[in-house]
PDB file of C-alpha atoms in Angstrom:
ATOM      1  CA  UNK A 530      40.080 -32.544  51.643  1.00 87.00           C
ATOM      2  CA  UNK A 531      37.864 -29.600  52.030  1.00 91.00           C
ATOM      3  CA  UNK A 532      38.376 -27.410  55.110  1.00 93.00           C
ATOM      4  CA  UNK A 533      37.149 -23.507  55.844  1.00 93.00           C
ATOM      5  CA  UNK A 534      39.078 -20.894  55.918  1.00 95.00           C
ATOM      6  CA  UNK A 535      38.065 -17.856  58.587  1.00 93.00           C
ATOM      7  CA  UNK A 536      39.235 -14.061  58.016  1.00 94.00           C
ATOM      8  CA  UNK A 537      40.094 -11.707  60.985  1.00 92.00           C
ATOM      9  CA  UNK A 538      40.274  -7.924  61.479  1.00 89.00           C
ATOM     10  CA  UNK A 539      43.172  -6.834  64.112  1.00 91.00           C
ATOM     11  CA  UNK A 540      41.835  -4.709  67.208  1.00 87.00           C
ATOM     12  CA  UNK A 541      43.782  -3.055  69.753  1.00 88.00           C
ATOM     13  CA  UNK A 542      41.792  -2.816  72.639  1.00 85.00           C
ATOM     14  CA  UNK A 543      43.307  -0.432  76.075  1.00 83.00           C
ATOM     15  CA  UNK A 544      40.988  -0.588  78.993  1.00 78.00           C
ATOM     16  CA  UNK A 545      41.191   1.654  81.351  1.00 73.00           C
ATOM     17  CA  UNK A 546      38.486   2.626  84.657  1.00 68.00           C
ATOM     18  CA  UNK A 547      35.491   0.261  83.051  1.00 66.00           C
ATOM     19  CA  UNK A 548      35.800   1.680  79.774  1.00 71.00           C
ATOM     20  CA  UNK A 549      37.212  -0.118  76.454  1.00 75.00           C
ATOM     21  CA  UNK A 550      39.282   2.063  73.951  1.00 81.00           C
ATOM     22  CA  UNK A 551      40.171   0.837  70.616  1.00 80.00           C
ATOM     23  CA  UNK A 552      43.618   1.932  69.682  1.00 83.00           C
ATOM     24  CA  UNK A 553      44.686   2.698  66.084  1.00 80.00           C
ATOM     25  CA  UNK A 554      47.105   0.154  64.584  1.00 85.00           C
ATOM     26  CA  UNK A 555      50.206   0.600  61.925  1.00 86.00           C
ATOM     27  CA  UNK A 556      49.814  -1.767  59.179  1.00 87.00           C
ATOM     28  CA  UNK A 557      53.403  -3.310  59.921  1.00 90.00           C
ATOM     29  CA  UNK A 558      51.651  -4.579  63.177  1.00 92.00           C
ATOM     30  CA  UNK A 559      52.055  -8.653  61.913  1.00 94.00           C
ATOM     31  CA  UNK A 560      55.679  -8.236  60.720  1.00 93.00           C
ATOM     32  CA  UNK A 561      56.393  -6.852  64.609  1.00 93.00           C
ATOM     33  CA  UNK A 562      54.878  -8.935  65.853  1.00 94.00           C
ATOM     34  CA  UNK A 563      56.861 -12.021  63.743  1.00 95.00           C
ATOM     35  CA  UNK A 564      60.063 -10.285  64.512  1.00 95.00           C
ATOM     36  CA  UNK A 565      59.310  -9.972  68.428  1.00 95.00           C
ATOM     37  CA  UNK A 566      57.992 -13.507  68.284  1.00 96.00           C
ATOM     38  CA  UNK A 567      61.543 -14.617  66.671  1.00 96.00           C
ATOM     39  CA  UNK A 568      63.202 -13.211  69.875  1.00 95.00           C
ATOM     40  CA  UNK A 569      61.450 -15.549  72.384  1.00 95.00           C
ATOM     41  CA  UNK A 570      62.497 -18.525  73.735  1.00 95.00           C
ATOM     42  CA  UNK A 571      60.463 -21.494  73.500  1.00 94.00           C
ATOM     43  CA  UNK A 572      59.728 -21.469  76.944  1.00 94.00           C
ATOM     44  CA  UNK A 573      58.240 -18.046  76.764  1.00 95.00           C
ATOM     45  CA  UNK A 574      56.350 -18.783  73.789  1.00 96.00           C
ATOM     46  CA  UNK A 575      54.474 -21.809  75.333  1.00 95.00           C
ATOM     47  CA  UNK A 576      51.515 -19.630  77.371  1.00 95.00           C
ATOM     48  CA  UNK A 577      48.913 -21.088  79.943  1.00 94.00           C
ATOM     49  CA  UNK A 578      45.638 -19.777  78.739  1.00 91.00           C
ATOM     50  CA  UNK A 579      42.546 -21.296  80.984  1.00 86.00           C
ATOM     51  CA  UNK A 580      44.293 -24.142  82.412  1.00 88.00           C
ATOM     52  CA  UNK A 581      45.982 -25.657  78.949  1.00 91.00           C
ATOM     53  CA  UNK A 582      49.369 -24.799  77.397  1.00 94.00           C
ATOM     54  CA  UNK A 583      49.172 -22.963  74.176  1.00 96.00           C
ATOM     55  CA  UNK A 584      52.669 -22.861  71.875  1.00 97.00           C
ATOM     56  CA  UNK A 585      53.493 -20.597  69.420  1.00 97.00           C
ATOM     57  CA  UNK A 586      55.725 -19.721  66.742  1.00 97.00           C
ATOM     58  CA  UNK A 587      56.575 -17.337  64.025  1.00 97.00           C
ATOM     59  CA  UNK A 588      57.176 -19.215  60.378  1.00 97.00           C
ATOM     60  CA  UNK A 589      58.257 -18.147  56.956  1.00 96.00           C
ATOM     61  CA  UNK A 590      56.598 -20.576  54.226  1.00 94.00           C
ATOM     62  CA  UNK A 591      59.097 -21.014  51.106  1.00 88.00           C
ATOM     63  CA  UNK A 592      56.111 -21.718  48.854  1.00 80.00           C
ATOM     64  CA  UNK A 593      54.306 -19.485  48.498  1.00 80.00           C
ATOM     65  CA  UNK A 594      56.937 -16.909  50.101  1.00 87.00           C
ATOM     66  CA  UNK A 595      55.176 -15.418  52.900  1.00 93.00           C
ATOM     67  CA  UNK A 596      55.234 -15.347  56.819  1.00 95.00           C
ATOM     68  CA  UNK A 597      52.803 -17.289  59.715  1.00 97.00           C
ATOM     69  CA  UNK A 598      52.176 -17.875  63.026  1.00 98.00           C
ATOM     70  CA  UNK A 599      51.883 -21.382  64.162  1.00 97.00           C
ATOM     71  CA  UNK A 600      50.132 -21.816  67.310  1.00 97.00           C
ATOM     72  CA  UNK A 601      48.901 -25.063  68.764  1.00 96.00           C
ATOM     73  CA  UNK A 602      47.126 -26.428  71.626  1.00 95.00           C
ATOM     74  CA  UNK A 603      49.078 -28.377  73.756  1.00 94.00           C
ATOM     75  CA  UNK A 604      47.537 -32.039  74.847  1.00 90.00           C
ATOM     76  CA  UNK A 605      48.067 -33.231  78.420  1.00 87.00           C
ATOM     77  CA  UNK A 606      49.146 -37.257  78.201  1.00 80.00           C
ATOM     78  CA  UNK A 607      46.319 -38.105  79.796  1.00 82.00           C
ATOM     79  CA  UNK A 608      44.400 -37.135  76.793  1.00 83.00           C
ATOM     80  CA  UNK A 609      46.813 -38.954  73.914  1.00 84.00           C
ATOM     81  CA  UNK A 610      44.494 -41.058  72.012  1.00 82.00           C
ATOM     82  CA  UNK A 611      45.949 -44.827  71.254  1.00 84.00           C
ATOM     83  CA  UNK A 612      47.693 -46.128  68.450  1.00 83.00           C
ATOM     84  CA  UNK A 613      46.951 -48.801  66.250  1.00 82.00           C
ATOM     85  CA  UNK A 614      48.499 -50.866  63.214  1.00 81.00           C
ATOM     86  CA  UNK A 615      46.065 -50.739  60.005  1.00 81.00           C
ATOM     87  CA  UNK A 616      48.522 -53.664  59.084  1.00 84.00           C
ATOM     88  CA  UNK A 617      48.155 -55.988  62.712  1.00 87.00           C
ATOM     89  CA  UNK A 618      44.899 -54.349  64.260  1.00 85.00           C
ATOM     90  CA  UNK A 619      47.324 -54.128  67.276  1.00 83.00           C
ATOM     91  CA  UNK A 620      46.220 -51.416  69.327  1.00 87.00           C
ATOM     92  CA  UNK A 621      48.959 -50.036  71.984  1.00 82.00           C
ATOM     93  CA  UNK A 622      50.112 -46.516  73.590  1.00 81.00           C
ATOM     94  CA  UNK A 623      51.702 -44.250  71.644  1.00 76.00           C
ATOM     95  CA  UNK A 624      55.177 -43.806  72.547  1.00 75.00           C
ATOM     96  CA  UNK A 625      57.569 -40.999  70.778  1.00 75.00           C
ATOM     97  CA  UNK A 626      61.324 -41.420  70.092  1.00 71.00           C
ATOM     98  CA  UNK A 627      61.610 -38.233  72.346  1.00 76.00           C
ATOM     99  CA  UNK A 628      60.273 -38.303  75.875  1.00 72.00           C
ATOM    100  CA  UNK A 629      59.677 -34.699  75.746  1.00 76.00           C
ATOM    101  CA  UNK A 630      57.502 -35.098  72.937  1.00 80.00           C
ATOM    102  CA  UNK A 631      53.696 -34.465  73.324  1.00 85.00           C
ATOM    103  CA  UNK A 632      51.195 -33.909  71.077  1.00 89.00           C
ATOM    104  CA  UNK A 633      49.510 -30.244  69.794  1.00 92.00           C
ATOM    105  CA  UNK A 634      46.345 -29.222  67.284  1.00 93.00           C
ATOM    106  CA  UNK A 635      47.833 -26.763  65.497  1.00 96.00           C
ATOM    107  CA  UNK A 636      46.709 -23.455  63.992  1.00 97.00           C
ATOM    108  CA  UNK A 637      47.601 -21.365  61.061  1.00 97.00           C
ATOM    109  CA  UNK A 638      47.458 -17.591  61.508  1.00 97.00           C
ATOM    110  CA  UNK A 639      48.070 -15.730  57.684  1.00 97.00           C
ATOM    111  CA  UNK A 640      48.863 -11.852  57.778  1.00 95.00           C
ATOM    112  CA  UNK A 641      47.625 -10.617  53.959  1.00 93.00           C
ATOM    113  CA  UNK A 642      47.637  -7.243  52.313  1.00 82.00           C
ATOM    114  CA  UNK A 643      48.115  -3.809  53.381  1.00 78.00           C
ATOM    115  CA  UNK A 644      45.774  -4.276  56.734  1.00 79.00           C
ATOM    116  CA  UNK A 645      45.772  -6.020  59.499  1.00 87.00           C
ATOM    117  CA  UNK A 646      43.192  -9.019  58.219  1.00 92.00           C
ATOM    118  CA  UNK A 647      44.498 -12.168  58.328  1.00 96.00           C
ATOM    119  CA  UNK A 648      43.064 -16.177  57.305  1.00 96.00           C
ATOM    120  CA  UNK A 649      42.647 -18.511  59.738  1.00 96.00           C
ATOM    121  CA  UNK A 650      42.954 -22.021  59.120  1.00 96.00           C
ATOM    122  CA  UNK A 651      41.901 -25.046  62.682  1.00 95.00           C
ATOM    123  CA  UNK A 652      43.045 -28.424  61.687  1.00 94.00           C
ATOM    124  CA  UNK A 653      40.936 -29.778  64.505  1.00 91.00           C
ATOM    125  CA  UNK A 654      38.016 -29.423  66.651  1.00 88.00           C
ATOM    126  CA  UNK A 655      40.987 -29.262  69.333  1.00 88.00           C
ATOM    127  CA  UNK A 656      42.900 -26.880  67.726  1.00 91.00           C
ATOM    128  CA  UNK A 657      43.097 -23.261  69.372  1.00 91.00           C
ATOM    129  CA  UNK A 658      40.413 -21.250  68.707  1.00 90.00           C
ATOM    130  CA  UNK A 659      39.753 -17.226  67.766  1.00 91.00           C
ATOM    131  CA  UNK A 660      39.673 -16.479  71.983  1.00 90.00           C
ATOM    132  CA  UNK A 661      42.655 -17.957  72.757  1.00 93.00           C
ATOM    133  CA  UNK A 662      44.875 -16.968  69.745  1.00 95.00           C
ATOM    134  CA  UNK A 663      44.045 -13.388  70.798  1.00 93.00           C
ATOM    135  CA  UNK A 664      45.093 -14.544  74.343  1.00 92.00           C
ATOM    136  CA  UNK A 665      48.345 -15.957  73.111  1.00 95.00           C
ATOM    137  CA  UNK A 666      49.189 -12.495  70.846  1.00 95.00           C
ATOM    138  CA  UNK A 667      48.676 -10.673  74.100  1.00 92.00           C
ATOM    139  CA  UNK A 668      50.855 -12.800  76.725  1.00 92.00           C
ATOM    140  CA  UNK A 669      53.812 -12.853  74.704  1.00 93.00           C
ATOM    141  CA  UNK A 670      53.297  -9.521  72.974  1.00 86.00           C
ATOM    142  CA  UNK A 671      52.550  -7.255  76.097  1.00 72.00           C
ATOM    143  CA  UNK A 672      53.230  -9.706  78.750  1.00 69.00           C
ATOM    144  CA  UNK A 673      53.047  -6.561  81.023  1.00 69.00           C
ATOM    145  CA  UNK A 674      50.656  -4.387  80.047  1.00 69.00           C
ATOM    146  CA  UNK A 675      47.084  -5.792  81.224  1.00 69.00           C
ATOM    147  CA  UNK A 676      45.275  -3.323  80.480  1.00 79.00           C
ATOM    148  CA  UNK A 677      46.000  -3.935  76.264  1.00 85.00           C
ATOM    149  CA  UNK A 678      44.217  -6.818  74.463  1.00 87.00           C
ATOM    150  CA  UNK A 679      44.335  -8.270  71.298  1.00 90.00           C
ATOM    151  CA  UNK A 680      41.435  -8.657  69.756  1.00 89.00           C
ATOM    152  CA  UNK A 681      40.397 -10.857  66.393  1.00 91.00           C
ATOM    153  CA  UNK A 682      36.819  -9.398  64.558  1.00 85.00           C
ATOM    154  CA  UNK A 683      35.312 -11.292  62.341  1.00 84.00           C
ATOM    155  CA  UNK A 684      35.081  -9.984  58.423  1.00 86.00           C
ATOM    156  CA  UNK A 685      31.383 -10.323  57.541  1.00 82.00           C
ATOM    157  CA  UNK A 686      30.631 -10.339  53.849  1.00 80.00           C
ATOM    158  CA  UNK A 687      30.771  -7.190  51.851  1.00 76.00           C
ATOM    159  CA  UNK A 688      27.090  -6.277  51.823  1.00 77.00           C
ATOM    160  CA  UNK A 689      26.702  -6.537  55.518  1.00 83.00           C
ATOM    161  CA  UNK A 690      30.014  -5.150  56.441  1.00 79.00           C
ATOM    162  CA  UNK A 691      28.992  -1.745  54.707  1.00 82.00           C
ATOM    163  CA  UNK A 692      25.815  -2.233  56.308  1.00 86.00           C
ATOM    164  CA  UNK A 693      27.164  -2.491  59.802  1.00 86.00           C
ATOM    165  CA  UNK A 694      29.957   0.660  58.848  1.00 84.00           C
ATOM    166  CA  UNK A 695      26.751   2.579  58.030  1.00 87.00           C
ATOM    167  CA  UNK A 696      24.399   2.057  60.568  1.00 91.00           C
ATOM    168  CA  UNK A 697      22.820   4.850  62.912  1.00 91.00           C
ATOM    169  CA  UNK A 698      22.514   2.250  65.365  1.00 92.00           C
ATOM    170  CA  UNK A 699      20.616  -1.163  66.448  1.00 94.00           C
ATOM    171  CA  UNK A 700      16.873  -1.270  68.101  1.00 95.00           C
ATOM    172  CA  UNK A 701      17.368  -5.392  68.796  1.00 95.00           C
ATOM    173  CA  UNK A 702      19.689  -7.687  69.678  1.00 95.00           C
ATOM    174  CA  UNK A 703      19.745 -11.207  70.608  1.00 95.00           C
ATOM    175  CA  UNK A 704      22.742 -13.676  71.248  1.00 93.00           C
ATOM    176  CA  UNK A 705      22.862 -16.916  72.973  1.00 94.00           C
ATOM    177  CA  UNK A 706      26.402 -18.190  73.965  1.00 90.00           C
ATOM    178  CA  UNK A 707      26.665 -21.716  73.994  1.00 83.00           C
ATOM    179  CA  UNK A 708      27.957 -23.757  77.361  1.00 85.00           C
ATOM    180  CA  UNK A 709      31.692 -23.950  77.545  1.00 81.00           C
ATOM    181  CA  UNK A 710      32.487 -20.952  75.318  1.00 84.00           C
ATOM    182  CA  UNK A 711      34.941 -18.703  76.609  1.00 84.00           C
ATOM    183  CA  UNK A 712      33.720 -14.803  76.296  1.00 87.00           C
ATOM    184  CA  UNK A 713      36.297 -12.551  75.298  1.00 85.00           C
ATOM    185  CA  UNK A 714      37.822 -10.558  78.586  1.00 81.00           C
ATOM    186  CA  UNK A 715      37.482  -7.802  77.049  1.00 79.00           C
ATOM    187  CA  UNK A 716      35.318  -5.685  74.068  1.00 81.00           C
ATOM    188  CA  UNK A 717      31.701  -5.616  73.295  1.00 85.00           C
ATOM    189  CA  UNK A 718      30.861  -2.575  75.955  1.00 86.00           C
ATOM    190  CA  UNK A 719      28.275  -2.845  78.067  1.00 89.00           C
ATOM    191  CA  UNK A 720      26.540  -5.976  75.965  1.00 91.00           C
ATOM    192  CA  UNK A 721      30.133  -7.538  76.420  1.00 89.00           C
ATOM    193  CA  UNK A 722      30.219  -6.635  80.406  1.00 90.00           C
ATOM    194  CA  UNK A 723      26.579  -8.153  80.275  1.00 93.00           C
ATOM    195  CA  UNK A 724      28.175 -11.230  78.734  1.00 92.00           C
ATOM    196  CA  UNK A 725      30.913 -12.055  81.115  1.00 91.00           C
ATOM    197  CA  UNK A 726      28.630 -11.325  83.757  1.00 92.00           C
ATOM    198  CA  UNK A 727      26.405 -13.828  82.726  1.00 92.00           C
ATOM    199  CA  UNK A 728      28.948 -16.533  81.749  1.00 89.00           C
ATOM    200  CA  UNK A 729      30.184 -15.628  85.315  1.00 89.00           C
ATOM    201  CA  UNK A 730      27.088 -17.582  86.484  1.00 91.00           C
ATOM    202  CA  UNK A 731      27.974 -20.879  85.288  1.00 87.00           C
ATOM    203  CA  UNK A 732      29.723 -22.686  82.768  1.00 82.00           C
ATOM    204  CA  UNK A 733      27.427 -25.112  82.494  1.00 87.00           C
ATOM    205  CA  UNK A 734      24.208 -23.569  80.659  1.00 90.00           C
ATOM    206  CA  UNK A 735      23.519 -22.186  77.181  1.00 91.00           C
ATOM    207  CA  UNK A 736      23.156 -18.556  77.988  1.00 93.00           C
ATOM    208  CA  UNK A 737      20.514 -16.324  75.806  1.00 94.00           C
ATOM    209  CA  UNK A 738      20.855 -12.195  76.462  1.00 94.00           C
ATOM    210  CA  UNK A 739      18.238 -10.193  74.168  1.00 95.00           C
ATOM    211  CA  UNK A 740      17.566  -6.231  74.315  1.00 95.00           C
ATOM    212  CA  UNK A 741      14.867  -4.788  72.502  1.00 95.00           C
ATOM    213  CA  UNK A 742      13.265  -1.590  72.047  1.00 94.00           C
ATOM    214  CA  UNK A 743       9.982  -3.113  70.003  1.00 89.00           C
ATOM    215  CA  UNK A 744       8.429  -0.314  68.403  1.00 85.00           C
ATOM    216  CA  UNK A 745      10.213   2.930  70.507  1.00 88.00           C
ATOM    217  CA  UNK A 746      13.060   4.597  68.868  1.00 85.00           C
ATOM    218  CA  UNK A 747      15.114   4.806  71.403  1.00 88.00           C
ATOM    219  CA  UNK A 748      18.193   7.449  72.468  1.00 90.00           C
ATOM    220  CA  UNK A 749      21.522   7.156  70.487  1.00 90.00           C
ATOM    221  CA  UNK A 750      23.209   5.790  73.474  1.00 91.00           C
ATOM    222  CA  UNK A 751      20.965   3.141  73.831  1.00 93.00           C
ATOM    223  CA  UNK A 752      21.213   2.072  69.733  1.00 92.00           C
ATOM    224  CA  UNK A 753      24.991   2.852  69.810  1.00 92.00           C
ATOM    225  CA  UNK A 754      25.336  -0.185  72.333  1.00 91.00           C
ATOM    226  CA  UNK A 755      23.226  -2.524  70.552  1.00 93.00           C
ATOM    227  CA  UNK A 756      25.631  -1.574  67.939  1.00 91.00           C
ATOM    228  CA  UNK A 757      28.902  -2.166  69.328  1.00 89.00           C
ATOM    229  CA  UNK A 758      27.529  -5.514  70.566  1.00 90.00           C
ATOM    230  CA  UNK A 759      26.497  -6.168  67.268  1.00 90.00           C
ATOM    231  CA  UNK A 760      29.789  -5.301  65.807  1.00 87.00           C
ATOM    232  CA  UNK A 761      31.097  -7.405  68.821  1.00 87.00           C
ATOM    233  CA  UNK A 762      30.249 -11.127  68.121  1.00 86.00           C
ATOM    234  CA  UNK A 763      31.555 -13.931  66.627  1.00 81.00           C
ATOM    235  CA  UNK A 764      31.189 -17.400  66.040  1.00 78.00           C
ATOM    236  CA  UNK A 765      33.481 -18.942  68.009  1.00 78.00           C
ATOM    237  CA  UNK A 766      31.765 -17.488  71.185  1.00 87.00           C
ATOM    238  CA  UNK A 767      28.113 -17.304  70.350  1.00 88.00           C
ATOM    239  CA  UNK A 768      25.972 -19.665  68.674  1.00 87.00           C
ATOM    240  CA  UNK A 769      23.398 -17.593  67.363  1.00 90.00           C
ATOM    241  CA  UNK A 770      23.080 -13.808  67.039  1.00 91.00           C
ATOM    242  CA  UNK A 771      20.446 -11.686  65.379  1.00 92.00           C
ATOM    243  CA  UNK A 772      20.041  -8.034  65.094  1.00 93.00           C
ATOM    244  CA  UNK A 773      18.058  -5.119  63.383  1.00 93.00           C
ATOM    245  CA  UNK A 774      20.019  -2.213  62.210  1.00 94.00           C
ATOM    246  CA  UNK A 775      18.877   1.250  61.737  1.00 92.00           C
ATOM    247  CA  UNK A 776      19.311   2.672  58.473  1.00 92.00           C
ATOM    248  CA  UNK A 777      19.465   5.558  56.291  1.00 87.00           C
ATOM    249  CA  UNK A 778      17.348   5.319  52.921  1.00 84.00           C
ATOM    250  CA  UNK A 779      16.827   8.722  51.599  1.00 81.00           C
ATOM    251  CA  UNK A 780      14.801  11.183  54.200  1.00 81.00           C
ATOM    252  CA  UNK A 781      13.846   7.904  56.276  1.00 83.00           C
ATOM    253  CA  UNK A 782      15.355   5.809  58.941  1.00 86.00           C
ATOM    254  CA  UNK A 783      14.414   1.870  58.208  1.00 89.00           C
ATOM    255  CA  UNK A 784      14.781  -0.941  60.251  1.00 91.00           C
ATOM    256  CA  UNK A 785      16.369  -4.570  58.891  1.00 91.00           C
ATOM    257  CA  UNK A 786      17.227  -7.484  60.403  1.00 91.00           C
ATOM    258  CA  UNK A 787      20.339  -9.155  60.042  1.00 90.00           C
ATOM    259  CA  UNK A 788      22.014 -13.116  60.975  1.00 89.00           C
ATOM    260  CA  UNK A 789      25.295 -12.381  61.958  1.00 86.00           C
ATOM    261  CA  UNK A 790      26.880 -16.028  62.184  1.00 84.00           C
ATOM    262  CA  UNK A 791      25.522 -16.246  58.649  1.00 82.00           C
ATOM    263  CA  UNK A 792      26.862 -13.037  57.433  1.00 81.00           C
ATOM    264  CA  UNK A 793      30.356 -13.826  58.721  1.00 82.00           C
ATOM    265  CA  UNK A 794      32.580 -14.258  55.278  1.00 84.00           C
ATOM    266  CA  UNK A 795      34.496 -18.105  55.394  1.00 89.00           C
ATOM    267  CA  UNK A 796      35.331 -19.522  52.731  1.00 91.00           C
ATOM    268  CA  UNK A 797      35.707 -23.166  51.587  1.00 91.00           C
ATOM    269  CA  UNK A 798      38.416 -24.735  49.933  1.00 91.00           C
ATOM    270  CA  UNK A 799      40.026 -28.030  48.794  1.00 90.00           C
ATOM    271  CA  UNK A 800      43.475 -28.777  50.033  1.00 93.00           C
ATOM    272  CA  UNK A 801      45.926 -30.417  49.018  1.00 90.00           C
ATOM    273  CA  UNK A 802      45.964 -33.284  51.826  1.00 89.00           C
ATOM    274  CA  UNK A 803      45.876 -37.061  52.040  1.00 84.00           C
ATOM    275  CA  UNK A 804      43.646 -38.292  54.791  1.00 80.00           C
ATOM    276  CA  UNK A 805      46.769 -40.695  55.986  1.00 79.00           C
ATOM    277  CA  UNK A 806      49.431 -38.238  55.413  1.00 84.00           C
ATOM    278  CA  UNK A 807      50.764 -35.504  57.780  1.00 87.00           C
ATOM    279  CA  UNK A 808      49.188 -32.032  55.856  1.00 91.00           C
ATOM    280  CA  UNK A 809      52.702 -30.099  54.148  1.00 93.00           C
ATOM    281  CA  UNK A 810      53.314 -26.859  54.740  1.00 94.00           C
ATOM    282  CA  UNK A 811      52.821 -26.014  51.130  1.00 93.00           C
ATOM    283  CA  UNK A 812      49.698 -27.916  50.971  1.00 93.00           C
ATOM    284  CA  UNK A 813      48.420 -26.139  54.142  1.00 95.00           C
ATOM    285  CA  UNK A 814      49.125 -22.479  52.546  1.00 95.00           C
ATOM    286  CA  UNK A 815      48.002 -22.881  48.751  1.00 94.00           C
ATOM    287  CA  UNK A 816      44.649 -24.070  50.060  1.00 95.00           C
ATOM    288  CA  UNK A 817      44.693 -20.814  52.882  1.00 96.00           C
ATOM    289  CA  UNK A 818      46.108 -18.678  49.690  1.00 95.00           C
ATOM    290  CA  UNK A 819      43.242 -20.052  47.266  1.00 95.00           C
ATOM    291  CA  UNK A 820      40.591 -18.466  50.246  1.00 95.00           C
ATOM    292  CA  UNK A 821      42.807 -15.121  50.448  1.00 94.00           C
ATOM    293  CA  UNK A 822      42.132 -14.841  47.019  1.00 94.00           C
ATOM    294  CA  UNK A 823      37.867 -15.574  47.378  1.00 92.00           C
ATOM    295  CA  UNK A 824      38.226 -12.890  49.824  1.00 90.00           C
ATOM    296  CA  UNK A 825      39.992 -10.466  48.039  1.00 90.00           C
ATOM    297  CA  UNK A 826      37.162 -11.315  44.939  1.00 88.00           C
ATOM    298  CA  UNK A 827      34.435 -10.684  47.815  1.00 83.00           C
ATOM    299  CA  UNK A 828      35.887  -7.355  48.306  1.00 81.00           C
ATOM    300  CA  UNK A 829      37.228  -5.967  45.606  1.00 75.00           C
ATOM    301  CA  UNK A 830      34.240  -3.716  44.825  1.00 59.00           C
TER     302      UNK A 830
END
């Protein structure tokens, strides 16, 4: 079975008055964060994020020796699917050993390396996504500090990752955010304020926000936003985003347009796992492990 792999940069994000701060981060952050996890009951681990329960949990896998975080979605019983016998065609509720038994779409969170990058693995389309993992990281992390977010940024592939590092700015940028995608709380700046207040609107309609500067130049302040919002965006919020960057070659300043949601680095790999088996933790982090190591090949120059 072939599933996609995502990678992650850890941000740190302290508001404070209207204005966003990102906060510099000790590369031990993950193994903190796994030992504070460890401390929690499982009460306080289980976290309502936007009306459904979320459950977490910090795990050490044997093979390959490393640590995760498990976090699932948690599904109300009035969502259970049936069950039915391949063997009878009898079709009939499901009903587990252990009343207190419901069902979750699990996760997989994997710290790598010296940073704070880590691979993300869905199992399902109802699995928790990027904007409510960083939810969950918060709530049990700094359950009272609201004014410091998590935040995961998406790796985009080497070439346009140094591109975005060494930008002067951005003269256009377009995003549409599709219906029912949550917008991060936080981040983004003033193109992320413009965001929320537009999702604010309704949840019901695709929402398209563009800023262009055509042919002016345009101050720094007005490029540096474009930038951040650039630098901002991800696939699990937006569904298309598109913007020209302004860079150096030699004595000039050019202009080139980029696809972010293309540009984002994923990366594709077989597991290990039967369609009519439960997926094994082992199988689970070889095939994560296999796209660590397309990353680290992606980056290594």
């Amino acid at each position: 079975m072939k599933k996609t792999v995502r990678f992650y940069e850890l941000r740190v994000v302290k508001s404070s008055g209207g204005n966003d701060e990102v906060l510099t981060v000790g590369n031990d952050f993950w193994q903190k964060m796994g030992d504070h996890v460890d401390t929690l009951t499982a009460q306080q681990r289980q976290i309502q994020i936007r009306g459904r329960y979320v459950h977490g949990e910090s795990r050490r896998a044997r093979r390959p020796a490393q640590r995760y975080f498990y976090v699932a979605g948690v599904r109300e019983r009035a969502e259970w699917p049936d069950g039915l016998s391949s063997a009878t065609g009898v079709v009939g509720d499901l009903q587990p050993q252990d009343r207190n038994m419901v069902l979750i779409d699990p996760t997989y969170i994997v710290p790598f390396g010296g940073s704070n990058q880590v691979a993300v693995l869905t199992m399902s389309a109802a699995s928790p996504r990027v904007t409510a993992l960083e939810s969950w990281f918060t709530a049990v992390h700094k359950p009272n500090s609201p004014s410091i977010t998590y935040m995961l940024a998406p790796v985009i592939n080497s070439r346009v990752s140094h591109r975005l590092a060494e930008a002067e700015g951005a003269t256009v940028l377009r995003v549409t955010v599709a219906q029912g995608s949550e917008v991060p709380e936080v981040g983004g700046g003033h193109i992320g304020e413009a965001a929320r207040a537009a999702k604010a609107v309704s949840s019901e309609t695709d929402i398209e926000l563009g800023w262009t500067l055509n042919r002016r130049t345009g101050g720094e302040h007005t490029t540096s936003a474009l930038l951040d919002g650039a630098r901002w965006v991800r696939e699990d919020f937006v569904s298309k985003a598109e913007v020209n960057l302004v860079l150096a070659e030699g004595d000039s300043l050019k202009r080139k347009k980029y696809d972010l949601l293309k540009q984002q680095f994923t990366a594709m790999e077989k597991f290990d796992i039967q369609s009519d088996e439960r997926p094994s933790e082992f199988a689970v982090m070889t095939g994560v492990n296999l796209a660590i190591a397309s990353f680290r090949k992606e980056f290594s120059s």
